[in-house]
Structure formats: structure tokens, C-alpha cells
XYZ file of N, CA and C in Angstrom:
384
model
N 187.382 162.071 152.745
C 187.396 161.694 151.342
C 186.184 162.330 150.664
N 186.409 162.854 149.460
C 185.302 163.365 148.650
C 185.180 162.509 147.403
N 183.945 162.398 146.907
C 183.666 161.535 145.760
C 182.650 162.202 144.857
N 182.795 161.997 143.551
C 181.815 162.463 142.570
C 181.766 161.465 141.420
N 180.596 161.353 140.793
C 180.429 160.495 139.626
C 179.939 161.347 138.468
N 180.658 161.283 137.346
C 180.285 161.977 136.120
C 180.369 160.986 134.976
N 179.303 160.866 134.192
C 179.305 159.989 133.009
C 179.726 158.554 133.348
N 179.399 158.109 134.577
C 179.742 156.749 134.974
C 181.175 156.563 135.444
N 181.904 157.667 135.640
C 183.283 157.595 136.138
C 183.290 158.178 137.549
N 183.702 157.354 138.517
C 183.714 157.754 139.923
C 185.109 158.226 140.312
N 185.187 159.452 140.798
C 186.451 160.035 141.248
C 186.384 160.207 142.757
N 187.370 159.633 143.460
C 187.480 159.779 144.913
C 188.837 160.388 145.235
N 188.847 161.308 146.210
C 190.079 162.021 146.559
C 190.298 161.985 148.066
N 191.507 161.644 148.467
C 191.980 161.692 149.852
C 193.177 162.630 149.900
N 193.319 163.408 150.972
C 194.461 164.309 151.086
C 195.197 164.091 152.399
N 196.476 164.489 152.408
C 197.270 164.449 153.631
C 198.290 165.582 153.591
N 198.423 166.272 154.718
C 199.407 167.340 154.848
C 200.793 166.725 154.972
N 201.742 167.257 154.250
C 203.117 166.745 154.244
C 204.009 167.636 155.129
N 203.925 167.419 156.430
C 204.660 168.231 157.402
C 206.163 168.259 157.116
N 206.723 167.097 156.761
C 208.175 166.993 156.555
C 208.662 167.737 155.307
N 207.742 168.079 154.405
C 208.105 168.813 153.185
C 207.601 170.253 153.202
N 207.086 170.695 154.334
C 206.527 172.037 154.464
C 207.444 172.923 155.286
N 207.285 174.221 155.113
C 208.037 175.216 155.876
C 207.090 176.386 156.154
N 206.237 176.243 157.188
C 205.229 177.271 157.469
C 205.794 178.674 157.685
N 206.971 178.770 158.298
C 207.572 180.079 158.553
C 207.830 180.851 157.254
N 208.056 180.115 156.163
C 208.312 180.736 154.859
C 207.117 180.631 153.903
N 205.944 180.309 154.450
C 204.748 180.241 153.619
C 204.774 179.123 152.597
N 205.265 177.953 153.006
C 205.315 176.795 152.106
C 204.618 175.624 152.794
N 203.449 175.249 152.266
C 202.634 174.176 152.828
C 202.430 173.133 151.740
N 202.917 171.928 151.983
C 202.874 170.858 150.979
C 201.806 169.826 151.348
N 201.025 169.451 150.350
C 199.975 168.459 150.525
C 200.128 167.361 149.474
N 199.780 166.141 149.869
C 199.696 165.035 148.916
C 198.218 164.699 148.764
N 197.861 164.239 147.576
C 196.493 163.769 147.373
C 196.521 162.477 146.579
N 195.600 161.599 146.935
C 195.461 160.310 146.265
C 194.133 160.317 145.532
N 194.202 160.052 144.233
C 193.007 160.012 143.395
C 192.747 158.565 142.988
N 191.493 158.148 143.118
C 191.067 156.854 142.607
C 190.005 157.111 141.544
N 190.233 156.565 140.350
C 189.332 156.719 139.216
C 188.729 155.350 138.946
N 187.412 155.230 139.110
C 186.735 153.949 138.932
C 185.806 154.024 137.722
N 185.968 153.080 136.816
C 185.156 153.030 135.599
C 183.913 152.182 135.862
N 182.777 152.846 136.045
C 181.513 152.162 136.310
C 180.716 151.905 135.032
N 181.312 152.204 133.874
C 180.615 152.049 132.599
C 180.867 150.665 132.004
N 180.299 150.446 130.834
C 180.492 149.182 130.106
C 181.536 149.294 129.007
N 182.278 150.393 128.978
C 183.259 150.568 127.911
C 184.617 150.975 128.471
N 185.648 150.670 127.720
C 187.026 151.011 128.066
C 187.239 152.503 127.865
N 187.953 153.136 128.808
C 188.249 154.569 128.695
C 189.744 154.808 128.850
N 190.178 155.959 128.378
C 191.562 156.381 128.563
C 191.564 157.823 129.038
N 192.327 158.093 130.080
C 192.482 159.452 130.596
C 193.485 160.178 129.704
N 193.038 161.233 129.049
C 193.876 161.930 128.081
C 194.553 163.180 128.662
N 193.761 164.013 129.383
C 194.279 165.284 129.884
C 193.696 165.570 131.265
N 194.339 166.507 131.960
C 193.847 166.971 133.252
C 193.851 168.490 133.265
N 192.976 169.058 134.061
C 192.950 170.503 134.301
C 192.611 170.708 135.768
N 193.474 171.441 136.468
C 193.304 171.705 137.889
C 193.160 173.200 138.128
N 192.343 173.538 139.120
C 192.264 174.890 139.656
C 192.629 174.781 141.131
N 193.666 175.515 141.519
C 194.218 175.442 142.877
C 193.977 176.795 143.546
N 193.305 176.773 144.690
C 192.906 177.992 145.393
C 193.641 178.101 146.717
N 194.360 179.205 146.917
C 194.987 179.533 148.184
C 194.029 180.453 148.938
N 194.042 180.417 150.265
C 193.126 181.273 151.031
C 193.495 182.756 150.956
N 194.615 183.088 150.355
C 194.980 184.498 150.156
C 194.374 185.070 148.866
N 193.551 184.271 148.174
C 192.896 184.733 146.954
C 193.600 184.333 145.670
N 194.759 183.714 145.769
C 195.499 183.277 144.587
C 194.832 182.040 143.975
N 194.688 182.048 142.655
C 194.162 180.896 141.925
C 195.179 180.521 140.856
N 195.542 179.246 140.824
C 196.447 178.747 139.786
C 195.717 177.711 138.952
N 196.061 177.662 137.675
C 195.524 176.638 136.788
C 196.674 175.792 136.275
N 196.496 174.480 136.339
C 197.489 173.537 135.837
C 196.781 172.645 134.835
N 197.354 172.518 133.647
C 196.719 171.736 132.591
C 197.791 170.965 131.850
N 197.474 169.734 131.439
C 198.451 168.964 130.689
C 197.962 167.579 130.347
N 198.826 166.831 129.678
C 198.499 165.468 129.265
C 198.550 164.514 130.443
N 197.587 163.591 130.479
C 197.599 162.494 131.434
C 197.739 162.915 132.878
N 198.181 161.960 133.697
C 198.441 162.189 135.115
C 199.735 161.462 135.476
N 200.551 162.086 136.276
C 201.849 161.550 136.710
C 202.593 160.836 135.570
N 202.575 161.464 134.403
C 203.354 160.952 133.272
C 202.727 159.844 132.452
N 201.476 159.477 132.736
C 200.827 158.401 131.980
C 199.421 158.816 131.546
N 198.925 158.117 130.541
C 197.544 158.254 130.085
C 196.890 156.879 130.239
N 196.473 156.556 131.476
C 196.026 155.192 131.757
C 194.746 154.803 131.022
N 194.685 153.542 130.635
C 193.479 152.936 130.083
C 192.815 152.177 131.237
N 191.505 152.393 131.403
C 190.779 151.773 132.509
C 189.626 150.956 131.931
N 189.685 149.675 132.162
C 188.668 148.745 131.663
C 187.379 148.884 132.469
N 186.238 148.452 131.918
C 184.977 148.484 132.667
C 185.114 147.731 133.988
N 184.661 148.356 135.067
C 184.723 147.734 136.388
C 186.053 147.861 137.093
N 187.083 148.342 136.405
C 188.402 148.508 137.008
C 188.594 149.935 137.520
N 189.710 150.129 138.219
C 190.039 151.467 138.704
C 191.529 151.719 138.544
N 191.881 152.989 138.617
C 193.273 153.422 138.528
C 193.484 154.448 139.636
N 194.563 154.302 140.389
C 194.889 155.229 141.473
C 196.278 155.806 141.273
N 196.443 157.035 141.724
C 197.767 157.656 141.705
C 197.853 158.677 142.829
N 199.076 159.037 143.172
C 199.340 160.039 144.207
C 200.127 161.170 143.581
N 199.745 162.387 143.913
C 200.467 163.565 143.445
C 200.491 164.574 144.585
N 200.979 165.771 144.312
C 201.096 166.757 145.371
C 200.833 168.164 144.905
N 200.654 169.035 145.886
C 200.379 170.445 145.630
C 200.964 171.267 146.766
N 201.564 172.388 146.421
C 202.058 173.293 147.453
C 201.190 174.550 147.474
N 200.987 175.065 148.675
C 200.245 176.304 148.872
C 201.122 177.301 149.602
N 200.749 178.570 149.506
C 201.439 179.619 150.257
C 200.722 179.911 151.572
N 199.532 179.333 151.749
C 198.755 179.495 152.974
C 198.411 178.121 153.539
N 197.932 178.116 154.786
C 197.659 176.836 155.447
C 196.264 176.277 155.151
N 195.499 176.977 154.337
C 194.180 176.503 153.918
C 194.017 176.795 152.432
N 193.477 175.823 151.716
C 193.189 176.017 150.302
C 192.291 174.901 149.809
N 192.141 174.846 148.496
C 191.337 173.774 147.912
C 191.750 173.560 146.467
N 191.298 172.451 145.919
C 191.540 172.125 144.511
C 190.270 171.537 143.926
N 190.097 171.737 142.648
C 189.058 171.061 141.882
C 189.536 171.008 140.450
N 188.896 170.183 139.644
C 189.352 170.099 138.265
C 188.495 169.186 137.426
N 189.114 168.717 136.344
C 188.424 167.785 135.456
C 189.433 167.030 134.616
N 188.978 165.857 134.171
C 189.760 165.024 133.271
C 189.048 164.978 131.922
N 189.849 164.946 130.870
C 189.322 164.663 129.538
C 189.544 163.181 129.303
N 188.439 162.454 129.128
C 188.490 161.010 128.906
C 188.133 160.707 127.457
N 188.613 159.552 126.991
C 188.309 159.086 125.634
C 187.775 157.670 125.711
N 186.645 157.443 125.055
C 186.128 156.076 124.916
C 186.931 155.420 123.804
N 187.605 154.334 124.086
C 188.466 153.715 123.078
C 187.668 153.065 121.958
N 186.422 152.708 122.220
C 185.580 152.056 121.216
C 185.336 152.945 119.994
N 185.043 154.224 120.245
C 184.692 155.122 119.140
C 185.483 156.436 119.134
N 186.478 156.539 120.002
C 187.322 157.737 120.125
C 186.565 158.991 120.546
N 185.345 158.840 121.058
C 184.620 160.018 121.534
C 185.217 160.474 122.869
N 185.161 161.770 123.106
C 185.741 162.338 124.315
C 184.656 162.937 125.192
N 184.918 162.942 126.508
C 183.981 163.534 127.459
C 184.753 164.008 128.680
N 184.157 164.952 129.409
C 184.784 165.524 130.596
C 184.239 164.878 131.858
N 185.126 164.673 132.823
C 184.773 164.103 134.123
C 185.212 165.088 135.204
N 184.280 165.454 136.080
C 184.587 166.393 137.155
C 185.425 165.738 138.246
N 186.416 166.480 138.726
C 187.157 166.108 139.932
C 186.552 166.973 141.030
N 185.926 166.368 142.049
C 185.234 167.171 143.052
C 186.196 168.070 143.824
N 185.693 169.223 144.237
C 186.527 170.133 145.026
C 186.850 169.482 146.363
N 188.120 169.595 146.757
C 188.547 169.061 148.048
C 189.411 170.078 148.753
N 189.336 170.057 150.081
C 190.066 171.023 150.896
C 191.471 170.546 151.197
N 192.359 171.510 151.302
C 193.741 171.286 151.727
C 193.911 172.134 152.981
N 193.955 171.488 154.138
C 193.981 172.200 155.415
C 195.058 171.602 156.297
N 195.936 172.451 156.801
C 196.968 172.018 157.739
C 196.260 171.553 159.021
N 196.639 170.390 159.567
C 195.922 169.836 160.735
C 195.788 170.778 161.920
N 196.800 171.601 162.216
C 196.700 172.462 163.396
C 195.624 173.530 163.231
N 195.156 173.778 161.996
C 194.068 174.736 161.767
C 192.715 174.161 162.169
N 192.634 172.848 162.345
C 191.372 172.199 162.684
C 191.105 172.191 164.178
N 192.083 172.566 164.986
C 191.938 172.515 166.449
C 191.431 173.823 167.000
């Protein structure tokens, strides 16, 4: 698990290789990741947008950007957290992801960026 705190927002990421949804012979490696967003501040926030950079070990870099996460723009109260699971496919058995969220303080509508720490996506047999 990797964790980072930006502007009082703690982001933790766990990953798992999805063997049943992968096809290594055809260069298709599927990973799931679980993100936990914890609001350590004294104010209510809302996740507005996400931006991801996805790195394959063959040198390919993809950028994914859009509203919210998994179809929602969650509001997170002070001291609360929000978790979701999503996925990523790679063409190689090793890669990584990093990104950021655009958050909004609901009190004054001010916006700020929160870093999503870089995390590795590695097929288990590569670790042996």
C-alpha cells in the first residue's frame, strides 16, 4: 500500500493483479486498485475531477482525465473517508500509475489539487 497526504487529504492505494481478466499471451494485463480518500481537515470537500498518468514498461504513457471517480463526485465530511475500486489494463507485465484529484471546499467553493501517489502495477510472477 502507498499513501500520501496533500492539503490534509490522505490518499491510500492498494493494487491487485486480475489474473482471470488478463491474457498475457496477447499482451493484456489487468489490474484492480482500491483508493481510500480520508479527509483529515476541518471542512467538507467534494471530489470534482481526476487525472491519471498510466505508465507501461514499454515506454507508453496514457493520460486519463474526467469528472469524479467511478461515476460520482463524492462529498467527504471532516474525519470521514471515501473508498472505491477501479481498474487499469497494461500491455506489459510491469507498470505504474500516478495522478491527482481536483477537490472543492464546499464552504467557499475554493478548489485545490491532491496528489495520488505513484503506485506500481506488477504481475506476481515477476516478483519471483
